[in-house]
Short mmCIF file of C-alpha atoms in Angstrom, two decimals:
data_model
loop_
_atom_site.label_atom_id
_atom_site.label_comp_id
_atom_site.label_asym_id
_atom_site.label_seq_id
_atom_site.Cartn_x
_atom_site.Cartn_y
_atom_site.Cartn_z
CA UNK C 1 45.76 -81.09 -10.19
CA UNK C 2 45.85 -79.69 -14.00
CA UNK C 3 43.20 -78.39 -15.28
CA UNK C 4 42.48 -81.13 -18.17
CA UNK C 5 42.28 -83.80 -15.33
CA UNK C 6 39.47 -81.91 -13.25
CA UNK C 7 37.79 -81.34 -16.26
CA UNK C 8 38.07 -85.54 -16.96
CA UNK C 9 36.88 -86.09 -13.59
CA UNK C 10 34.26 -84.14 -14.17
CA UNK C 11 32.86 -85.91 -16.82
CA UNK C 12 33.48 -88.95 -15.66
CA UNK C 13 31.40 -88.01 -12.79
CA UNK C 14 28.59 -86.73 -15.17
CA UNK C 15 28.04 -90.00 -16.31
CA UNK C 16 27.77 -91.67 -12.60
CA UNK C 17 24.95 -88.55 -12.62
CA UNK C 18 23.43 -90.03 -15.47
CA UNK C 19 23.76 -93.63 -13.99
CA UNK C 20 22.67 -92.72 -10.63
CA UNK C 21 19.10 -91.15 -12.56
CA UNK C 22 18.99 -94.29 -14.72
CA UNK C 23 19.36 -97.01 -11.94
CA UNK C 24 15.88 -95.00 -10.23
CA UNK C 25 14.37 -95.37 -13.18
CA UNK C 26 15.21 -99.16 -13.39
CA UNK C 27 14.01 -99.29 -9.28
CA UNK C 28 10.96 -97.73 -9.59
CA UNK C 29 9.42 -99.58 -12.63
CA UNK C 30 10.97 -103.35 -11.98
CA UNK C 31 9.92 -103.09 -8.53
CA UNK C 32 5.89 -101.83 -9.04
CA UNK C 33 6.20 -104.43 -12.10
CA UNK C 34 7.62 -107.08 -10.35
CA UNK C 35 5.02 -106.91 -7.32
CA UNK C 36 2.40 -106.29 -9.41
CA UNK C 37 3.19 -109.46 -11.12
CA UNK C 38 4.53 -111.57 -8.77
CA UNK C 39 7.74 -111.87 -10.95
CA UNK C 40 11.03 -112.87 -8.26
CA UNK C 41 12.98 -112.64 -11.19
CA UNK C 42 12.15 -108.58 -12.09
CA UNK C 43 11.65 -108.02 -8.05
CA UNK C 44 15.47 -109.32 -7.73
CA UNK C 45 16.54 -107.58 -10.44
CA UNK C 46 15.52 -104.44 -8.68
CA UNK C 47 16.94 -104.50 -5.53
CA UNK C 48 20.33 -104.94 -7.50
CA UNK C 49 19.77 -101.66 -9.41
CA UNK C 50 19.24 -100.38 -6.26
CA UNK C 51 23.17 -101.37 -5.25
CA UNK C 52 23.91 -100.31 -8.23
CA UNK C 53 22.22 -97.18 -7.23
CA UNK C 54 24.08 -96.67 -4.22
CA UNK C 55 27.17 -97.72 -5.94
CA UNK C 56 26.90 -94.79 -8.53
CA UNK C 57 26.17 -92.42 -5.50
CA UNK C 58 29.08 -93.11 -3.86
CA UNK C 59 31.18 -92.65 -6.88
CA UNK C 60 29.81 -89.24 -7.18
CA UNK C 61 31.10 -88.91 -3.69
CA UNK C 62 34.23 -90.00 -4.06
CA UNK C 63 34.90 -88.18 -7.57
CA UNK C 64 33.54 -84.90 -6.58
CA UNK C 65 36.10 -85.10 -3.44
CA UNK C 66 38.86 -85.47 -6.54
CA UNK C 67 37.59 -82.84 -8.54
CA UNK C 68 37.96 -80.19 -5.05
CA UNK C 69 41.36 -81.56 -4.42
CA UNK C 70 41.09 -83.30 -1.78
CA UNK C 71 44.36 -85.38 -0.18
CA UNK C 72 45.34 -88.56 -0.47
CA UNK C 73 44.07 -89.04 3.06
CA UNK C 74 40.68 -88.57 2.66
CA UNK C 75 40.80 -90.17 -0.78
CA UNK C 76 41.35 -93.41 0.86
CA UNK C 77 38.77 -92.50 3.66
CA UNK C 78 36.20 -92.13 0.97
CA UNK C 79 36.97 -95.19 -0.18
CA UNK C 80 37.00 -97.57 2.57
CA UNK C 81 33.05 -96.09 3.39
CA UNK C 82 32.13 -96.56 0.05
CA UNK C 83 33.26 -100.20 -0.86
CA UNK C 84 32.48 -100.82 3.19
CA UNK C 85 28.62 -100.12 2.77
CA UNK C 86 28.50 -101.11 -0.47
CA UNK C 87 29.42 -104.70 0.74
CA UNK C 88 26.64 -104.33 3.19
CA UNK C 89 23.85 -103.51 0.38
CA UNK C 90 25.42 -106.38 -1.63
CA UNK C 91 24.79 -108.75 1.44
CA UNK C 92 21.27 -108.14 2.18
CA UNK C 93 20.59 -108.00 -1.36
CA UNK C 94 21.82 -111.53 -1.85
CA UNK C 95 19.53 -112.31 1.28
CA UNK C 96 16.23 -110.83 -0.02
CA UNK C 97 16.67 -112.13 -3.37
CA UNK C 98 17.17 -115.80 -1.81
CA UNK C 99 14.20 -115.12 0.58
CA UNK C 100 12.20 -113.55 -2.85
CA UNK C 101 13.00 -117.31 -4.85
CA UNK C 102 12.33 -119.59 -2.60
CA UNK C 103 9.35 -118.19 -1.45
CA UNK C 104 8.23 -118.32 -5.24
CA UNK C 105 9.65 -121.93 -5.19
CA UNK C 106 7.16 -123.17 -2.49
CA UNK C 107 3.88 -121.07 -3.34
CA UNK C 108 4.63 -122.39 -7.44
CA UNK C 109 2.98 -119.30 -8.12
CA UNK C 110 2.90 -118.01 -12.07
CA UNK C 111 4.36 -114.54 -12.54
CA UNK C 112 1.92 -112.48 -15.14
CA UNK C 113 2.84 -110.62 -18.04
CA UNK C 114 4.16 -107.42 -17.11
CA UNK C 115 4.92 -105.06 -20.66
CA UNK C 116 6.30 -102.31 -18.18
CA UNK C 117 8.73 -104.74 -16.61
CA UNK C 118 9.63 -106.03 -20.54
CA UNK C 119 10.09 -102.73 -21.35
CA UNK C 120 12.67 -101.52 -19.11
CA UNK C 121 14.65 -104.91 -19.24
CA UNK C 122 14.89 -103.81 -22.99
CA UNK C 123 15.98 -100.41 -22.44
CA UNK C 124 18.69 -101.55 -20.41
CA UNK C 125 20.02 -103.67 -23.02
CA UNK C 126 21.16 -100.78 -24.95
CA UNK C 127 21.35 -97.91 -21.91
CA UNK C 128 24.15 -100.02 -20.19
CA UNK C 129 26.32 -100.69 -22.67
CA UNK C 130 26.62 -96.79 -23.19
CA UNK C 131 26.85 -95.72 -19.53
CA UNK C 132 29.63 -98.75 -19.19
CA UNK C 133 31.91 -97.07 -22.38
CA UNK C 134 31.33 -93.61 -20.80
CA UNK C 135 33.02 -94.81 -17.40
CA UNK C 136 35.65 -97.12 -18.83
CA UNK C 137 36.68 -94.22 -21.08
CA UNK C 138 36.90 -91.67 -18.34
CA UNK C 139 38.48 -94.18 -15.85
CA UNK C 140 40.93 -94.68 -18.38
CA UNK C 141 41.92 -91.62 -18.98
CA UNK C 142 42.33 -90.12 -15.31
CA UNK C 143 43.87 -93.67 -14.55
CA UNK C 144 40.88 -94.40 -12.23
CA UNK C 145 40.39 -98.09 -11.04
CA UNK C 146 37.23 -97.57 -9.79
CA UNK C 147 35.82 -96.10 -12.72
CA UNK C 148 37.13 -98.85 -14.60
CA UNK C 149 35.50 -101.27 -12.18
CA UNK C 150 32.20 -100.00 -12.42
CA UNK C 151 32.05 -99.77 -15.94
CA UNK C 152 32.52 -103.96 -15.39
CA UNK C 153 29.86 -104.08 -12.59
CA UNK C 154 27.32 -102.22 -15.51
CA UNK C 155 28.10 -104.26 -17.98
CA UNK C 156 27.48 -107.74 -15.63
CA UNK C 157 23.97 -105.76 -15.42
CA UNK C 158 24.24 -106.55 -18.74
CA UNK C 159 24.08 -110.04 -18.20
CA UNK C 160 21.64 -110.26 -15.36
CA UNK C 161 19.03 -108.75 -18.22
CA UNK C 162 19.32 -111.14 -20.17
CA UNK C 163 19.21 -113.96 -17.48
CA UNK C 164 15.69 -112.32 -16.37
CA UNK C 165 14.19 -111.54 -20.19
CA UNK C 166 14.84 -115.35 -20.62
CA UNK C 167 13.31 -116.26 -17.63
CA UNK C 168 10.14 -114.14 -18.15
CA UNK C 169 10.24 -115.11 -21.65
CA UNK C 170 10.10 -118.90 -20.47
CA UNK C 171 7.37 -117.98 -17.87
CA UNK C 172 5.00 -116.28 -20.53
CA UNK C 173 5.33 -118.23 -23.44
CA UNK C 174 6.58 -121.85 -22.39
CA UNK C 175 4.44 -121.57 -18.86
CA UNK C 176 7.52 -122.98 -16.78
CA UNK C 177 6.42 -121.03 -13.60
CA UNK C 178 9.97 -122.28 -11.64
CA UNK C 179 12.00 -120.35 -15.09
CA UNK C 180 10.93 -116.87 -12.69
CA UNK C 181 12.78 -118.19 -9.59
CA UNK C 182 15.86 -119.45 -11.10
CA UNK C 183 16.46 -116.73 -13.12
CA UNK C 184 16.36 -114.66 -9.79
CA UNK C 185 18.84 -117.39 -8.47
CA UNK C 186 21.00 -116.75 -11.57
CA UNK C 187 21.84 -112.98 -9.76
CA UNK C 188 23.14 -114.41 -6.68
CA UNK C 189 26.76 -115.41 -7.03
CA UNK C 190 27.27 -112.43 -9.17
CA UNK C 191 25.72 -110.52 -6.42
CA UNK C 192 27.44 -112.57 -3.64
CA UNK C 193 30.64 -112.12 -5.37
CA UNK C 194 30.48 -108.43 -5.24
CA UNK C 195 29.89 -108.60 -1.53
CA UNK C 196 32.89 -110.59 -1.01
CA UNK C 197 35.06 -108.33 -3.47
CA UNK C 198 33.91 -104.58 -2.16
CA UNK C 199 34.48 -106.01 1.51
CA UNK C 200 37.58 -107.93 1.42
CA UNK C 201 38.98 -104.36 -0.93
CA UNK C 202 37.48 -102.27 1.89
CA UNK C 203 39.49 -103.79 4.46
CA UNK C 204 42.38 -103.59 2.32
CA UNK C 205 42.36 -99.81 2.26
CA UNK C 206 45.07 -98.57 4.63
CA UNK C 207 43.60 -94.95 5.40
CA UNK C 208 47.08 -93.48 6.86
CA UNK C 209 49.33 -95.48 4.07
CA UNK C 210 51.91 -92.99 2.95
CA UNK C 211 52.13 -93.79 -0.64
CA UNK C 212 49.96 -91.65 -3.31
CA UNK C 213 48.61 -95.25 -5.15
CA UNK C 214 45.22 -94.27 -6.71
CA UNK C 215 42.90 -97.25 -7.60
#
């Protein structure tokens, strides 16, 4: 490996470092502000971050194996574990957050303001966008796939935001209590979808394939 490339895949994994930190931050305050609040939407919302947590761990993983050389081999070893438990975080997540709405749907409970849980919603608005250039940029130029395909999976965060400031939003100043739940609903195929993607890739990973193919 030249020099210029460890030094990319460094950096790329820098920002995963950063995203990793980040995604903690987003755990720790939507989840105390969403059960504080009884918010499903900002409770949901958490448990994703904390896939996308995992996800950006893994990554770290998997990239710092690159930047110490390791073979092709073990490359695709890393890989299969990685997209195999992250389609087992992505599962119960979808199961939780199901559990989370319709449990909201049958109590027709309010969710109360929560300015913490506004807060970091807004952060993220303009923290994801940059941590999604910094790995598309990266994966682009070590010719990562994976990179590439986080830096999509952050910017769908991107979307899920809004989803759950509109909801809250709806909640607060419209008083449409069920706006809470179905913005949590809103999550699930995106976060069903990743389940189905990271596991059917994960069984496509031939560990002891011959060819040098890098995703």
């Amino acid at each position: 490996m030249s020099e210029e490339r460890a030094k990319l895949i460094r950096r790329g994994r820098n920002v995963e470092i950063a995203s990793l930190i980040y995604n903690i931050t987003e755990v720790t305050i939507s989840l105390t502000a969403g059960f504080m609040t009884g918010s499903s939407a900002l409770i949901s919302w958490g448990v994703d971050s904390i896939v996308e947590a995992n996800s950006a761990a893994f990554m770290i993983w998997q990239l710092n194996g690159e930047a110490k050389g390791i073979n092709e081999r073990d490359k695709r070893k890393r890989k299969k574990i990685a997209l195999g438990v992250l389609s087992g975080a992505f599962t119960i997540a979808v199961l939780f957050i199901c559990y989370e709405a319709i449990s909201k749907f049958i109590s027709q409970e309010t969710a109360s303001m929560s300015w913490w849980g506004i807060g970091i919603l807004l952060v993220s608005l303009v923290v994801n966008p940059m941590l999604a250039w910094g790995k598309y940029r990266y994966g682009k130029k070590t010719d990562s796939a994976t990179l590439k395909y986080d830096a999509i999976d952050t910017m769908i965060c991107e979307y899920q935001t809004v989803v759950v400031l509109i909801g809250i939003g709806l909640v607060q100043w419209q008083g449409w209590w069920w706006a809470d739940p179905v913005a949590a609903l809103l999550i699930v195929p995106y976060v069903a979808w990743e389940a189905y993607e990271s596991g059917r890739d994960a069984w496509q990973v031939q560990i002891d394939e011959d060819d040098n193919d890098e995703r």
